[in-house]
PDB file of C-alpha atoms in Angstrom:
ATOM      1  CA  MET A   1      68.380  45.952 -37.762  1.00  0.00           C
ATOM      2  CA  ALA A   2      64.837  45.854 -39.095  1.00  0.00           C
ATOM      3  CA  GLU A   3      63.024  42.548 -39.323  1.00  0.00           C
ATOM      4  CA  ARG A   4      62.554  41.207 -42.861  1.00  0.00           C
ATOM      5  CA  ALA A   5      58.980  41.386 -44.114  1.00  0.00           C
ATOM      6  CA  ASP A   6      58.682  37.601 -44.525  1.00  0.00           C
ATOM      7  CA  ALA A   7      60.101  37.020 -41.032  1.00  0.00           C
ATOM      8  CA  ALA A   8      57.648  39.520 -39.551  1.00  0.00           C
ATOM      9  CA  ARG A   9      54.784  37.842 -41.392  1.00  0.00           C
ATOM     10  CA  ASN A  10      55.870  34.399 -40.201  1.00  0.00           C
ATOM     11  CA  ARG A  11      56.195  35.644 -36.628  1.00  0.00           C
ATOM     12  CA  ARG A  12      52.692  37.080 -36.761  1.00  0.00           C
ATOM     13  CA  VAL A  13      51.054  33.969 -38.235  1.00  0.00           C
ATOM     14  CA  VAL A  14      52.876  31.721 -35.762  1.00  0.00           C
ATOM     15  CA  LEU A  15      51.764  33.813 -32.764  1.00  0.00           C
ATOM     16  CA  ASP A  16      48.211  33.967 -34.140  1.00  0.00           C
ATOM     17  CA  ALA A  17      48.198  30.183 -34.569  1.00  0.00           C
ATOM     18  CA  THR A  18      49.486  29.737 -31.017  1.00  0.00           C
ATOM     19  CA  GLU A  19      46.753  31.971 -29.680  1.00  0.00           C
ATOM     20  CA  ARG A  20      44.107  30.068 -31.642  1.00  0.00           C
ATOM     21  CA  LEU A  21      45.331  26.699 -30.333  1.00  0.00           C
ATOM     22  CA  LEU A  22      45.319  28.053 -26.765  1.00  0.00           C
ATOM     23  CA  ALA A  23      41.727  29.215 -27.215  1.00  0.00           C
ATOM     24  CA  GLU A  24      40.636  25.900 -28.721  1.00  0.00           C
ATOM     25  CA  GLY A  25      42.257  23.495 -26.301  1.00  0.00           C
ATOM     26  CA  GLY A  26      44.412  25.182 -23.674  1.00  0.00           C
ATOM     27  CA  GLY A  27      48.133  24.880 -23.183  1.00  0.00           C
ATOM     28  CA  ASP A  28      48.234  21.128 -23.714  1.00  0.00           C
ATOM     29  CA  HIS A  29      46.946  21.733 -27.239  1.00  0.00           C
ATOM     30  CA  VAL A  30      50.009  23.821 -28.204  1.00  0.00           C
ATOM     31  CA  SER A  31      52.962  22.043 -29.777  1.00  0.00           C
ATOM     32  CA  LEU A  32      55.495  23.253 -32.318  1.00  0.00           C
ATOM     33  CA  ASP A  33      54.077  20.763 -34.839  1.00  0.00           C
ATOM     34  CA  ARG A  34      50.487  21.952 -34.418  1.00  0.00           C
ATOM     35  CA  VAL A  35      51.484  25.623 -34.455  1.00  0.00           C
ATOM     36  CA  ALA A  36      53.535  25.166 -37.638  1.00  0.00           C
ATOM     37  CA  ALA A  37      50.734  23.271 -39.374  1.00  0.00           C
ATOM     38  CA  LEU A  38      48.083  25.834 -38.459  1.00  0.00           C
ATOM     39  CA  ALA A  39      50.364  28.755 -39.381  1.00  0.00           C
ATOM     40  CA  GLY A  40      51.281  27.168 -42.712  1.00  0.00           C
ATOM     41  CA  VAL A  41      55.022  27.267 -42.047  1.00  0.00           C
ATOM     42  CA  GLY A  42      57.618  24.584 -41.454  1.00  0.00           C
ATOM     43  CA  LYS A  43      58.355  23.333 -37.955  1.00  0.00           C
ATOM     44  CA  GLY A  44      61.942  24.492 -38.460  1.00  0.00           C
ATOM     45  CA  THR A  45      60.707  28.053 -38.982  1.00  0.00           C
ATOM     46  CA  VAL A  46      58.928  27.956 -35.625  1.00  0.00           C
ATOM     47  CA  PHE A  47      61.876  26.283 -33.898  1.00  0.00           C
ATOM     48  CA  ARG A  48      64.480  28.701 -35.319  1.00  0.00           C
ATOM     49  CA  ARG A  49      62.419  31.727 -34.332  1.00  0.00           C
ATOM     50  CA  PHE A  50      61.233  30.649 -30.864  1.00  0.00           C
ATOM     51  CA  GLY A  51      63.487  27.746 -29.893  1.00  0.00           C
ATOM     52  CA  SER A  52      60.884  25.769 -27.984  1.00  0.00           C
ATOM     53  CA  ARG A  53      57.284  25.680 -26.838  1.00  0.00           C
ATOM     54  CA  ALA A  54      58.343  27.728 -23.795  1.00  0.00           C
ATOM     55  CA  GLY A  55      60.001  30.326 -26.045  1.00  0.00           C
ATOM     56  CA  LEU A  56      56.859  30.520 -28.155  1.00  0.00           C
ATOM     57  CA  LEU A  57      54.659  31.109 -25.098  1.00  0.00           C
ATOM     58  CA  GLN A  58      57.146  33.634 -23.697  1.00  0.00           C
ATOM     59  CA  ALA A  59      56.999  35.595 -26.953  1.00  0.00           C
ATOM     60  CA  LEU A  60      53.208  35.625 -26.927  1.00  0.00           C
ATOM     61  CA  LEU A  61      53.114  36.769 -23.298  1.00  0.00           C
ATOM     62  CA  GLU A  62      55.697  39.462 -24.015  1.00  0.00           C
ATOM     63  CA  GLU A  63      53.574  40.684 -26.905  1.00  0.00           C
ATOM     64  CA  ARG A  64      50.502  40.847 -24.645  1.00  0.00           C
ATOM     65  CA  SER A  65      52.400  42.831 -22.005  1.00  0.00           C
ATOM     66  CA  ARG A  66      54.363  45.176 -24.309  1.00  0.00           C
ATOM     67  CA  GLU A  67      51.869  48.019 -23.984  1.00  0.00           C
ATOM     68  CA  LEU A  68      51.933  47.780 -20.183  1.00  0.00           C
ATOM     69  CA  ARG A  69      55.748  47.855 -20.191  1.00  0.00           C
ATOM     70  CA  ARG A  70      55.739  50.942 -22.399  1.00  0.00           C
ATOM     71  CA  ALA A  71      53.171  52.678 -20.169  1.00  0.00           C
ATOM     72  CA  VAL A  72      55.239  51.914 -17.046  1.00  0.00           C
ATOM     73  CA  THR A  73      58.512  53.172 -18.483  1.00  0.00           C
ATOM     74  CA  GLU A  74      57.452  56.150 -20.563  1.00  0.00           C
ATOM     75  CA  GLY A  75      53.716  56.710 -20.210  1.00  0.00           C
ATOM     76  CA  PRO A  76      51.830  59.281 -18.197  1.00  0.00           C
ATOM     77  CA  PRO A  77      50.953  58.808 -14.534  1.00  0.00           C
ATOM     78  CA  PRO A  78      49.634  56.859 -12.783  1.00  0.00           C
ATOM     79  CA  LEU A  79      51.307  53.971 -14.649  1.00  0.00           C
ATOM     80  CA  GLY A  80      54.245  56.052 -15.779  1.00  0.00           C
ATOM     81  CA  PRO A  81      56.690  58.023 -13.688  1.00  0.00           C
ATOM     82  CA  GLY A  82      55.477  60.947 -11.619  1.00  0.00           C
ATOM     83  CA  ALA A  83      52.562  59.504  -9.661  1.00  0.00           C
ATOM     84  CA  PRO A  84      52.715  58.644  -5.967  1.00  0.00           C
ATOM     85  CA  VAL A  85      53.970  55.106  -5.346  1.00  0.00           C
ATOM     86  CA  ARG A  86      50.630  53.796  -4.063  1.00  0.00           C
ATOM     87  CA  GLU A  87      48.842  55.012  -7.213  1.00  0.00           C
ATOM     88  CA  ARG A  88      51.520  53.525  -9.483  1.00  0.00           C
ATOM     89  CA  LEU A  89      51.321  50.212  -7.631  1.00  0.00           C
ATOM     90  CA  LEU A  90      47.546  49.993  -7.956  1.00  0.00           C
ATOM     91  CA  ALA A  91      47.645  51.089 -11.602  1.00  0.00           C
ATOM     92  CA  PHE A  92      50.328  48.513 -12.430  1.00  0.00           C
ATOM     93  CA  LEU A  93      48.432  45.712 -10.694  1.00  0.00           C
ATOM     94  CA  ASP A  94      45.284  46.807 -12.536  1.00  0.00           C
ATOM     95  CA  GLY A  95      47.097  46.665 -15.874  1.00  0.00           C
ATOM     96  CA  LEU A  96      48.775  43.340 -15.185  1.00  0.00           C
ATOM     97  CA  SER A  97      45.555  41.836 -13.853  1.00  0.00           C
ATOM     98  CA  ALA A  98      43.690  42.960 -16.960  1.00  0.00           C
ATOM     99  CA  ILE A  99      46.256  41.124 -19.099  1.00  0.00           C
ATOM    100  CA  ALA A 100      45.930  38.044 -16.875  1.00  0.00           C
ATOM    101  CA  GLU A 101      42.122  38.125 -16.969  1.00  0.00           C
ATOM    102  CA  ARG A 102      42.094  38.338 -20.780  1.00  0.00           C
ATOM    103  CA  ASN A 103      44.861  35.739 -21.145  1.00  0.00           C
ATOM    104  CA  ALA A 104      44.351  33.287 -18.265  1.00  0.00           C
ATOM    105  CA  VAL A 105      44.849  30.272 -20.541  1.00  0.00           C
ATOM    106  CA  LEU A 106      48.122  31.769 -21.810  1.00  0.00           C
ATOM    107  CA  PHE A 107      49.257  32.448 -18.224  1.00  0.00           C
ATOM    108  CA  ALA A 108      48.525  28.839 -17.246  1.00  0.00           C
ATOM    109  CA  ALA A 109      50.292  27.425 -20.315  1.00  0.00           C
ATOM    110  CA  HIS A 110      53.240  29.769 -19.815  1.00  0.00           C
ATOM    111  CA  GLU A 111      53.592  28.699 -16.175  1.00  0.00           C
ATOM    112  CA  GLN A 112      53.598  25.049 -17.170  1.00  0.00           C
ATOM    113  CA  ALA A 113      56.035  25.444 -20.064  1.00  0.00           C
ATOM    114  CA  CYS A 114      58.407  27.779 -18.227  1.00  0.00           C
ATOM    115  CA  ALA A 115      58.222  26.227 -14.754  1.00  0.00           C
ATOM    116  CA  GLU A 116      61.926  25.461 -14.546  1.00  0.00           C
ATOM    117  CA  ASP A 117      63.027  28.908 -15.728  1.00  0.00           C
ATOM    118  CA  LYS A 118      60.114  31.139 -14.720  1.00  0.00           C
ATOM    119  CA  PHE A 119      62.252  33.712 -12.945  1.00  0.00           C
ATOM    120  CA  ALA A 120      64.411  34.264 -16.051  1.00  0.00           C
ATOM    121  CA  ASP A 121      61.403  35.053 -18.259  1.00  0.00           C
ATOM    122  CA  PRO A 122      61.739  38.628 -19.600  1.00  0.00           C
ATOM    123  CA  SER A 123      58.153  39.601 -18.773  1.00  0.00           C
ATOM    124  CA  TYR A 124      58.403  38.191 -15.268  1.00  0.00           C
ATOM    125  CA  ARG A 125      61.752  39.933 -14.644  1.00  0.00           C
ATOM    126  CA  PHE A 126      60.308  43.277 -15.717  1.00  0.00           C
ATOM    127  CA  TRP A 127      57.174  42.873 -13.599  1.00  0.00           C
ATOM    128  CA  HIS A 128      59.227  41.788 -10.591  1.00  0.00           C
ATOM    129  CA  ALA A 129      61.740  44.628 -10.888  1.00  0.00           C
ATOM    130  CA  HIS A 130      58.975  47.201 -11.204  1.00  0.00           C
ATOM    131  CA  LEU A 131      56.998  45.844  -8.254  1.00  0.00           C
ATOM    132  CA  ALA A 132      60.116  45.478  -6.085  1.00  0.00           C
ATOM    133  CA  GLY A 133      61.075  49.075  -6.863  1.00  0.00           C
ATOM    134  CA  LEU A 134      57.651  50.386  -5.931  1.00  0.00           C
ATOM    135  CA  ILE A 135      57.541  48.327  -2.741  1.00  0.00           C
ATOM    136  CA  ALA A 136      61.038  49.435  -1.722  1.00  0.00           C
ATOM    137  CA  ALA A 137      60.106  53.075  -2.316  1.00  0.00           C
ATOM    138  CA  GLU A 138      56.977  52.784  -0.177  1.00  0.00           C
ATOM    139  CA  ARG A 139      58.344  50.451   2.501  1.00  0.00           C
ATOM    140  CA  PRO A 140      62.154  50.597   2.692  1.00  0.00           C
ATOM    141  CA  ASP A 141      62.022  48.311   5.753  1.00  0.00           C
ATOM    142  CA  ALA A 142      60.308  45.487   3.836  1.00  0.00           C
ATOM    143  CA  ASP A 143      61.874  42.656   1.851  1.00  0.00           C
ATOM    144  CA  ALA A 144      60.798  44.140  -1.486  1.00  0.00           C
ATOM    145  CA  ASP A 145      62.298  41.288  -3.506  1.00  0.00           C
ATOM    146  CA  PHE A 146      60.273  38.650  -1.659  1.00  0.00           C
ATOM    147  CA  LEU A 147      57.055  40.685  -1.579  1.00  0.00           C
ATOM    148  CA  ALA A 148      57.240  41.293  -5.343  1.00  0.00           C
ATOM    149  CA  HIS A 149      57.599  37.547  -5.917  1.00  0.00           C
ATOM    150  CA  ALA A 150      54.730  36.860  -3.505  1.00  0.00           C
ATOM    151  CA  LEU A 151      52.401  39.272  -5.312  1.00  0.00           C
ATOM    152  CA  LEU A 152      53.337  37.844  -8.701  1.00  0.00           C
ATOM    153  CA  ALA A 153      52.654  34.327  -7.406  1.00  0.00           C
ATOM    154  CA  THR A 154      48.963  35.252  -7.289  1.00  0.00           C
ATOM    155  CA  PHE A 155      49.010  35.567 -11.093  1.00  0.00           C
ATOM    156  CA  ASP A 156      48.506  31.830 -11.455  1.00  0.00           C
ATOM    157  CA  GLY A 157      46.475  31.153 -14.601  1.00  0.00           C
ATOM    158  CA  ASP A 158      44.168  28.683 -12.895  1.00  0.00           C
ATOM    159  CA  LEU A 159      43.557  31.063  -9.985  1.00  0.00           C
ATOM    160  CA  VAL A 160      42.837  33.913 -12.386  1.00  0.00           C
ATOM    161  CA  ARG A 161      40.261  31.757 -14.201  1.00  0.00           C
ATOM    162  CA  HIS A 162      38.732  30.645 -10.915  1.00  0.00           C
ATOM    163  CA  LEU A 163      38.338  34.197  -9.606  1.00  0.00           C
ATOM    164  CA  THR A 164      37.198  35.812 -12.853  1.00  0.00           C
ATOM    165  CA  ARG A 165      33.443  35.722 -12.526  1.00  0.00           C
ATOM    166  CA  PRO A 166      30.844  36.645 -15.132  1.00  0.00           C
ATOM    167  CA  ASP A 167      29.020  38.816 -12.586  1.00  0.00           C
ATOM    168  CA  ASP A 168      32.259  40.489 -11.402  1.00  0.00           C
ATOM    169  CA  PRO A 169      34.911  40.220 -14.152  1.00  0.00           C
ATOM    170  CA  ARG A 170      37.405  42.386 -12.230  1.00  0.00           C
ATOM    171  CA  HIS A 171      37.154  40.414  -8.965  1.00  0.00           C
ATOM    172  CA  PHE A 172      40.689  39.064  -9.379  1.00  0.00           C
ATOM    173  CA  THR A 173      42.079  42.560 -10.017  1.00  0.00           C
ATOM    174  CA  HIS A 174      40.429  44.088  -6.978  1.00  0.00           C
ATOM    175  CA  SER A 175      41.506  41.155  -4.801  1.00  0.00           C
ATOM    176  CA  VAL A 176      45.160  41.507  -5.862  1.00  0.00           C
ATOM    177  CA  GLN A 177      45.073  45.249  -5.255  1.00  0.00           C
ATOM    178  CA  ARG A 178      43.618  44.766  -1.754  1.00  0.00           C
ATOM    179  CA  LEU A 179      46.249  42.119  -1.033  1.00  0.00           C
ATOM    180  CA  ALA A 180      49.047  44.484  -2.083  1.00  0.00           C
ATOM    181  CA  LEU A 181      47.730  47.262   0.126  1.00  0.00           C
ATOM    182  CA  ALA A 182      47.351  44.886   3.075  1.00  0.00           C
ATOM    183  CA  VAL A 183      50.841  43.438   2.625  1.00  0.00           C
ATOM    184  CA  LEU A 184      52.303  46.906   2.495  1.00  0.00           C
ATOM    185  CA  GLY A 185      50.251  48.119   5.448  1.00  0.00           C
ATOM    186  CA  LEU A 186      48.566  50.835   3.389  1.00  0.00           C
TER     187      LEU A 186
END
């Protein structure tokens, strides 16, 4: 069923308002009241659509990672099927790190808001399943489930901000990729 035009517009203005509040003041600056006021919609509209602050941040993160998900599932190699596992792993970590580097404040706010249910988050579940599958394919003897969680634990918003340097903006990405190769013995 297609989304109504007014619902799509409201969704867009609410997500834009959330992003603006994150940029202005970080995760602590985002509340359903503030988002609704900035978006020019009622608080009930935000609540009905997203359910909570955590749901709002989950939706924004999912939007930011949609292109990566599509590339992993149906895109060309090395992100998509057909490339050697090592290349897919490095390409995926590059793509996910790029999202984290551009959205470190969102990652930090998302972690805080979703702390109790982090592992049920749709984006996290997809990232974990993909990483675990790649790890299992490369190292069938390893605990792929644990290693995927361990790699994703490095995507802490505060750590991303700390390691993203003006003189080396991809430092975090390269560090995560080296960690993955070391963990996998590659």
